[in-house]
Amino acid sequence: MAVVALGSALGRLCGELAAAIACHLTRSDHEVGPGAEGATYYHESMPAFEEATRVLKGFGLAAPVPRADKPDEDWYCRHALTMDAEAMPGALASAGIDGDAALQAVLGSFLTLGCGHDRLSSERTPFTPPAAYEAAMRALVRAGYAQSVGSAFRWTDKIGPAMRGIEAWDENGQSLATLREQDRLAQADAAWRSMPETIRRAHFAKRPVPLVPVVEALTMSWRDGAWHPVTRDAPAAPAGQIALARRLIDLAQGHA
């Protein structure tokens, strides 16, 4: 991605997002310190971390650290930040960024790391981000990608293409995490209402209700939205079964 000699708000926004990425990637560096010039990390050949590395290298914010066994290796090696994360917004604002493609690349990487590998919310409701993302969120507010809601933030429709790009929103702009949660709640309510009395007495009479037996009951009997005869050779609990069990326990204990 090209950097041009023009000061720009776009460059500052890219710098704020890049700074958050840099801090995330180097958060395990306890020698130099997360986000500090010279802090190092390895991308672990994970797609999200590899793309983040490409973004930082494209801006000149990260560089490969030569390996003793392979001095010419510039990818499968550790990378080091070329400046403090705090300096990145000013540096890119002073240089400027050539075109929208650079912003889309760094924005996509920021969301992938924050929403997919950290605790940054991708949902449409207001949220409080981890402290490491606050500066980037304020920059996104200034650019119209988010709104301030008191001390919290909320995503706007403008972030939609980027959220769809990381498969966090659907084509209607709805958060997939929210839709999954709504489905889980609906499943739990249906399971509770239709639960056979034998299962209710066997697994929900104790207080507090133990989690493991409820997960086992769901795995052996709850399939396709209905209770079935017990299947002893049922596979391991499918994705979401533990969350479903927790919701059933809440219903049983009157915490719904």
Tab-separated table of C-alpha atoms in Angstrom:
chain	number	residue	atom	x	y	z
A	1	MET	CA	0.000	0.000	0.000
A	2	ALA	CA	1.445	3.338	-1.019
A	3	VAL	CA	2.085	6.203	1.365
A	4	VAL	CA	1.936	9.710	-0.104
A	5	ALA	CA	3.292	12.987	1.200
A	6	LEU	CA	0.030	14.528	2.303
A	7	GLY	CA	-1.250	15.078	5.810
A	8	SER	CA	-4.616	13.377	6.200
A	9	ALA	CA	-7.362	12.387	8.592
A	10	LEU	CA	-7.419	9.082	6.728
A	11	GLY	CA	-3.791	8.538	7.647
A	12	ARG	CA	-4.480	9.261	11.319
A	13	LEU	CA	-7.405	6.838	11.335
A	14	CYS	CA	-5.229	4.146	9.773
A	15	GLY	CA	-2.575	4.925	12.362
A	16	GLU	CA	-4.982	4.546	15.284
A	17	LEU	CA	-6.181	1.199	13.951
A	18	ALA	CA	-2.628	0.066	13.242
A	19	ALA	CA	-1.588	1.048	16.776
A	20	ALA	CA	-4.315	-1.153	18.258
A	21	ILE	CA	-3.217	-4.008	15.997
A	22	ALA	CA	0.418	-3.529	17.003
A	23	CYS	CA	-0.433	-3.605	20.709
A	24	HIS	CA	-2.489	-6.758	20.264
A	25	LEU	CA	0.219	-8.585	18.334
A	26	THR	CA	2.967	-7.687	20.807
A	27	ARG	CA	1.008	-8.092	24.029
A	28	SER	CA	3.124	-11.103	24.997
A	29	ASP	CA	6.381	-9.157	24.734
A	30	HIS	CA	7.328	-8.630	28.373
A	31	GLU	CA	10.904	-7.619	27.642
A	32	VAL	CA	10.432	-4.455	25.586
A	33	GLY	CA	6.740	-4.087	26.341
A	34	PRO	CA	3.545	-4.337	24.266
A	35	GLY	CA	3.300	-1.635	21.624
A	36	ALA	CA	6.833	-0.362	22.183
A	37	GLU	CA	9.345	0.179	19.405
A	38	GLY	CA	11.303	-3.044	19.055
A	39	ALA	CA	8.588	-5.223	20.600
A	40	THR	CA	8.459	-8.522	18.740
A	41	TYR	CA	5.939	-11.233	17.956
A	42	TYR	CA	5.474	-14.219	15.665
A	43	HIS	CA	2.366	-14.520	13.502
A	44	GLU	CA	2.114	-18.271	14.262
A	45	SER	CA	1.027	-18.855	10.628
A	46	MET	CA	-2.503	-17.904	11.725
A	47	PRO	CA	-4.398	-16.133	8.903
A	48	ALA	CA	-5.598	-13.250	11.084
A	49	PHE	CA	-2.114	-12.593	12.460
A	50	GLU	CA	-0.497	-13.020	9.054
A	51	GLU	CA	-2.839	-10.450	7.515
A	52	ALA	CA	-2.194	-8.065	10.405
A	53	THR	CA	1.526	-8.474	9.798
A	54	ARG	CA	1.091	-7.666	6.106
A	55	VAL	CA	-0.838	-4.540	7.055
A	56	LEU	CA	1.819	-3.320	9.479
A	57	LYS	CA	4.635	-4.107	7.052
A	58	GLY	CA	2.766	-2.292	4.292
A	59	PHE	CA	2.768	0.856	6.406
A	60	GLY	CA	6.399	0.348	7.394
A	61	LEU	CA	5.389	-0.211	11.019
A	62	ALA	CA	6.834	-3.717	11.390
A	63	ALA	CA	9.924	-5.408	10.024
A	64	PRO	CA	11.241	-8.976	10.093
A	65	VAL	CA	13.803	-9.938	12.705
A	66	PRO	CA	16.608	-11.975	11.071
A	67	ARG	CA	16.857	-15.587	12.184
A	68	ALA	CA	20.222	-16.995	13.179
A	69	ASP	CA	19.585	-20.194	11.211
A	70	LYS	CA	18.038	-18.467	8.161
A	71	PRO	CA	19.277	-14.869	7.900
A	72	ASP	CA	17.404	-14.262	4.630
A	73	GLU	CA	14.014	-15.415	5.939
A	74	ASP	CA	11.630	-12.446	6.058
A	75	TRP	CA	8.277	-14.107	6.709
A	76	TYR	CA	8.565	-17.203	8.897
A	77	CYS	CA	10.357	-15.265	11.588
A	78	ARG	CA	9.585	-12.856	14.373
A	79	HIS	CA	8.638	-9.302	13.466
A	80	ALA	CA	9.430	-6.142	15.400
A	81	LEU	CA	7.610	-2.827	15.595
A	82	THR	CA	9.576	-0.027	13.953
A	83	MET	CA	8.119	2.658	16.239
A	84	ASP	CA	6.019	3.000	19.361
A	85	ALA	CA	2.334	2.329	18.783
A	86	GLU	CA	1.577	5.763	20.266
A	87	ALA	CA	3.547	7.375	17.436
A	88	MET	CA	1.757	5.524	14.636
A	89	PRO	CA	-1.289	7.833	14.255
A	90	GLY	CA	0.889	10.914	13.944
A	91	ALA	CA	3.330	9.204	11.612
A	92	LEU	CA	0.657	8.050	9.183
A	93	ALA	CA	-1.243	11.339	9.456
A	94	SER	CA	1.905	13.213	8.456
A	95	ALA	CA	2.621	10.890	5.569
A	96	GLY	CA	-0.945	10.418	4.397
A	97	ILE	CA	-2.410	7.274	2.904
A	98	ASP	CA	-2.985	6.662	-0.784
A	99	GLY	CA	-6.567	5.581	-1.396
A	100	ASP	CA	-9.342	3.744	0.398
A	101	ALA	CA	-7.829	0.274	-0.070
A	102	ALA	CA	-5.332	0.891	2.719
A	103	LEU	CA	-8.102	1.853	5.129
A	104	GLN	CA	-10.186	-1.184	4.247
A	105	ALA	CA	-7.195	-3.465	4.802
A	106	VAL	CA	-6.313	-2.072	8.221
A	107	LEU	CA	-9.968	-1.795	9.260
A	108	GLY	CA	-10.629	-5.418	8.337
A	109	SER	CA	-7.555	-6.561	10.227
A	110	PHE	CA	-8.502	-4.457	13.262
A	111	LEU	CA	-11.986	-5.991	13.380
A	112	THR	CA	-10.715	-9.519	12.787
A	113	LEU	CA	-8.306	-9.291	15.708
A	114	GLY	CA	-10.523	-7.272	18.028
A	115	CYS	CA	-13.810	-9.091	17.444
A	116	GLY	CA	-12.463	-12.519	16.565
A	117	HIS	CA	-9.477	-12.839	18.890
A	118	ASP	CA	-10.228	-10.368	21.668
A	119	ARG	CA	-13.191	-8.861	23.514
A	120	LEU	CA	-14.243	-6.124	21.088
A	121	SER	CA	-17.968	-6.479	20.412
A	122	SER	CA	-19.303	-6.939	16.884
A	123	GLU	CA	-22.924	-6.548	17.992
A	124	ARG	CA	-25.194	-3.610	17.156
A	125	THR	CA	-25.978	-2.762	20.776
A	126	PRO	CA	-23.815	-0.277	22.763
A	127	PHE	CA	-20.666	-1.764	24.265
A	128	THR	CA	-17.660	-0.766	26.311
A	129	PRO	CA	-14.451	-1.817	24.547
A	130	PRO	CA	-11.306	-3.016	26.288
A	131	ALA	CA	-9.107	-0.049	27.187
A	132	ALA	CA	-6.603	-0.929	24.448
A	133	TYR	CA	-9.238	-0.166	21.792
A	134	GLU	CA	-10.626	3.115	23.124
A	135	ALA	CA	-8.399	5.416	21.059
A	136	ALA	CA	-9.192	3.488	17.887
A	137	MET	CA	-12.909	3.573	18.685
A	138	ARG	CA	-12.799	7.353	19.160
A	139	ALA	CA	-11.113	7.629	15.771
A	140	LEU	CA	-13.823	5.452	14.233
A	141	VAL	CA	-16.458	7.729	15.776
A	142	ARG	CA	-14.833	10.750	14.122
A	143	ALA	CA	-14.908	8.894	10.798
A	144	GLY	CA	-18.560	7.882	11.164
A	145	TYR	CA	-18.010	4.144	11.633
A	146	ALA	CA	-19.237	4.243	15.234
A	147	GLN	CA	-21.188	6.490	17.598
A	148	SER	CA	-20.552	7.480	21.193
A	149	VAL	CA	-23.302	6.433	23.593
A	150	GLY	CA	-22.325	7.987	26.898
A	151	SER	CA	-19.090	6.246	27.817
A	152	ALA	CA	-19.891	3.367	25.452
A	153	PHE	CA	-19.852	2.970	21.673
A	154	ARG	CA	-22.187	1.624	19.028
A	155	TRP	CA	-21.398	0.598	15.458
A	156	THR	CA	-23.078	2.488	12.608
A	157	ASP	CA	-24.206	1.176	9.237
A	158	LYS	CA	-21.009	2.550	7.706
A	159	ILE	CA	-19.004	-0.284	9.286
A	160	GLY	CA	-21.321	-2.826	7.630
A	161	PRO	CA	-19.162	-3.802	4.624
A	162	ALA	CA	-16.164	-4.400	6.881
A	163	MET	CA	-18.260	-6.428	9.340
A	164	ARG	CA	-19.625	-8.527	6.504
A	165	GLY	CA	-16.075	-8.963	5.265
A	166	ILE	CA	-15.080	-10.652	8.518
A	167	GLU	CA	-18.381	-12.585	8.598
A	168	ALA	CA	-19.623	-10.825	11.731
A	169	TRP	CA	-22.786	-9.323	10.161
A	170	ASP	CA	-25.222	-10.695	7.626
A	171	GLU	CA	-26.397	-9.001	4.427
A	172	ASN	CA	-29.163	-7.248	6.371
A	173	GLY	CA	-26.697	-5.646	8.752
A	174	GLN	CA	-27.586	-7.895	11.666
A	175	SER	CA	-24.926	-9.185	14.016
A	176	LEU	CA	-24.454	-12.923	13.589
A	177	ALA	CA	-23.452	-13.174	17.249
A	178	THR	CA	-26.775	-11.600	18.218
A	179	LEU	CA	-28.699	-13.915	15.906
A	180	ARG	CA	-26.924	-16.939	17.388
A	181	GLU	CA	-27.754	-15.741	20.895
A	182	GLN	CA	-31.401	-15.221	19.970
A	183	ASP	CA	-31.515	-18.730	18.517
A	184	ARG	CA	-29.920	-20.144	21.668
A	185	LEU	CA	-32.482	-18.415	23.879
A	186	ALA	CA	-35.347	-19.633	21.702
A	187	GLN	CA	-33.976	-23.188	21.771
A	188	ALA	CA	-33.592	-23.094	25.537
A	189	ASP	CA	-37.129	-21.826	26.037
A	190	ALA	CA	-38.491	-24.541	23.732
A	191	ALA	CA	-36.405	-27.220	25.451
A	192	TRP	CA	-37.576	-26.101	28.890
A	193	ARG	CA	-41.259	-25.990	27.942
A	194	SER	CA	-41.215	-29.419	26.262
A	195	MET	CA	-38.795	-31.161	28.627
A	196	PRO	CA	-39.914	-34.660	29.713
A	197	GLU	CA	-40.671	-34.815	33.414
A	198	THR	CA	-38.163	-37.639	33.864
A	199	ILE	CA	-35.311	-35.401	32.675
A	200	ARG	CA	-36.588	-32.473	34.725
A	201	ARG	CA	-36.631	-34.546	37.923
A	202	ALA	CA	-33.328	-36.295	37.214
A	203	HIS	CA	-31.215	-33.269	36.321
A	204	PHE	CA	-32.895	-30.086	37.547
A	205	ALA	CA	-34.097	-30.910	41.065
A	206	LYS	CA	-30.813	-30.152	42.840
A	207	ARG	CA	-29.701	-26.636	43.788
A	208	PRO	CA	-27.453	-25.477	42.377
A	209	VAL	CA	-28.163	-27.414	39.195
A	210	PRO	CA	-24.929	-29.161	38.087
A	211	LEU	CA	-23.800	-28.304	34.558
A	212	VAL	CA	-22.268	-31.574	33.328
A	213	PRO	CA	-25.396	-33.776	33.698
A	214	VAL	CA	-27.462	-31.172	31.845
A	215	VAL	CA	-24.963	-31.100	28.965
A	216	GLU	CA	-25.046	-34.907	28.868
A	217	ALA	CA	-28.850	-34.933	28.806
A	218	LEU	CA	-28.902	-32.465	25.931
A	219	THR	CA	-26.273	-34.407	24.011
A	220	MET	CA	-28.119	-37.701	24.380
A	221	SER	CA	-31.697	-36.494	23.946
A	222	TRP	CA	-32.058	-32.988	22.424
A	223	ARG	CA	-31.744	-32.915	18.641
A	224	ASP	CA	-33.275	-30.803	15.881
A	225	GLY	CA	-35.289	-28.725	18.319
A	226	ALA	CA	-37.016	-31.628	20.090
A	227	TRP	CA	-36.462	-34.208	22.815
A	228	HIS	CA	-35.823	-37.781	21.651
A	229	PRO	CA	-35.289	-41.140	23.344
A	230	VAL	CA	-31.882	-41.341	24.984
A	231	THR	CA	-29.028	-42.146	22.608
A	232	ARG	CA	-26.176	-43.605	24.622
A	233	ASP	CA	-23.721	-43.532	21.748
A	234	ALA	CA	-24.283	-39.830	21.063
A	235	PRO	CA	-21.224	-37.892	19.863
A	236	ALA	CA	-19.450	-35.225	21.865
A	237	ALA	CA	-21.518	-32.189	22.767
A	238	PRO	CA	-22.025	-30.076	19.636
A	239	ALA	CA	-21.066	-26.419	19.497
A	240	GLY	CA	-23.338	-24.278	21.629
A	241	GLN	CA	-24.557	-27.128	23.821
A	242	ILE	CA	-22.819	-25.843	26.941
A	243	ALA	CA	-24.293	-22.364	26.448
A	244	LEU	CA	-27.711	-23.953	25.928
A	245	ALA	CA	-27.279	-25.956	29.126
A	246	ARG	CA	-26.378	-22.811	31.072
A	247	ARG	CA	-29.532	-21.092	29.834
A	248	LEU	CA	-31.654	-24.075	30.895
A	249	ILE	CA	-30.065	-23.952	34.328
A	250	ASP	CA	-30.901	-20.249	34.561
A	251	LEU	CA	-34.509	-21.038	33.698
A	252	ALA	CA	-34.612	-23.843	36.249
A	253	GLN	CA	-33.195	-21.659	38.994
A	254	GLY	CA	-35.415	-18.721	38.190
A	255	HIS	CA	-32.646	-16.501	36.820
A	256	ALA	CA	-34.146	-16.007	33.361
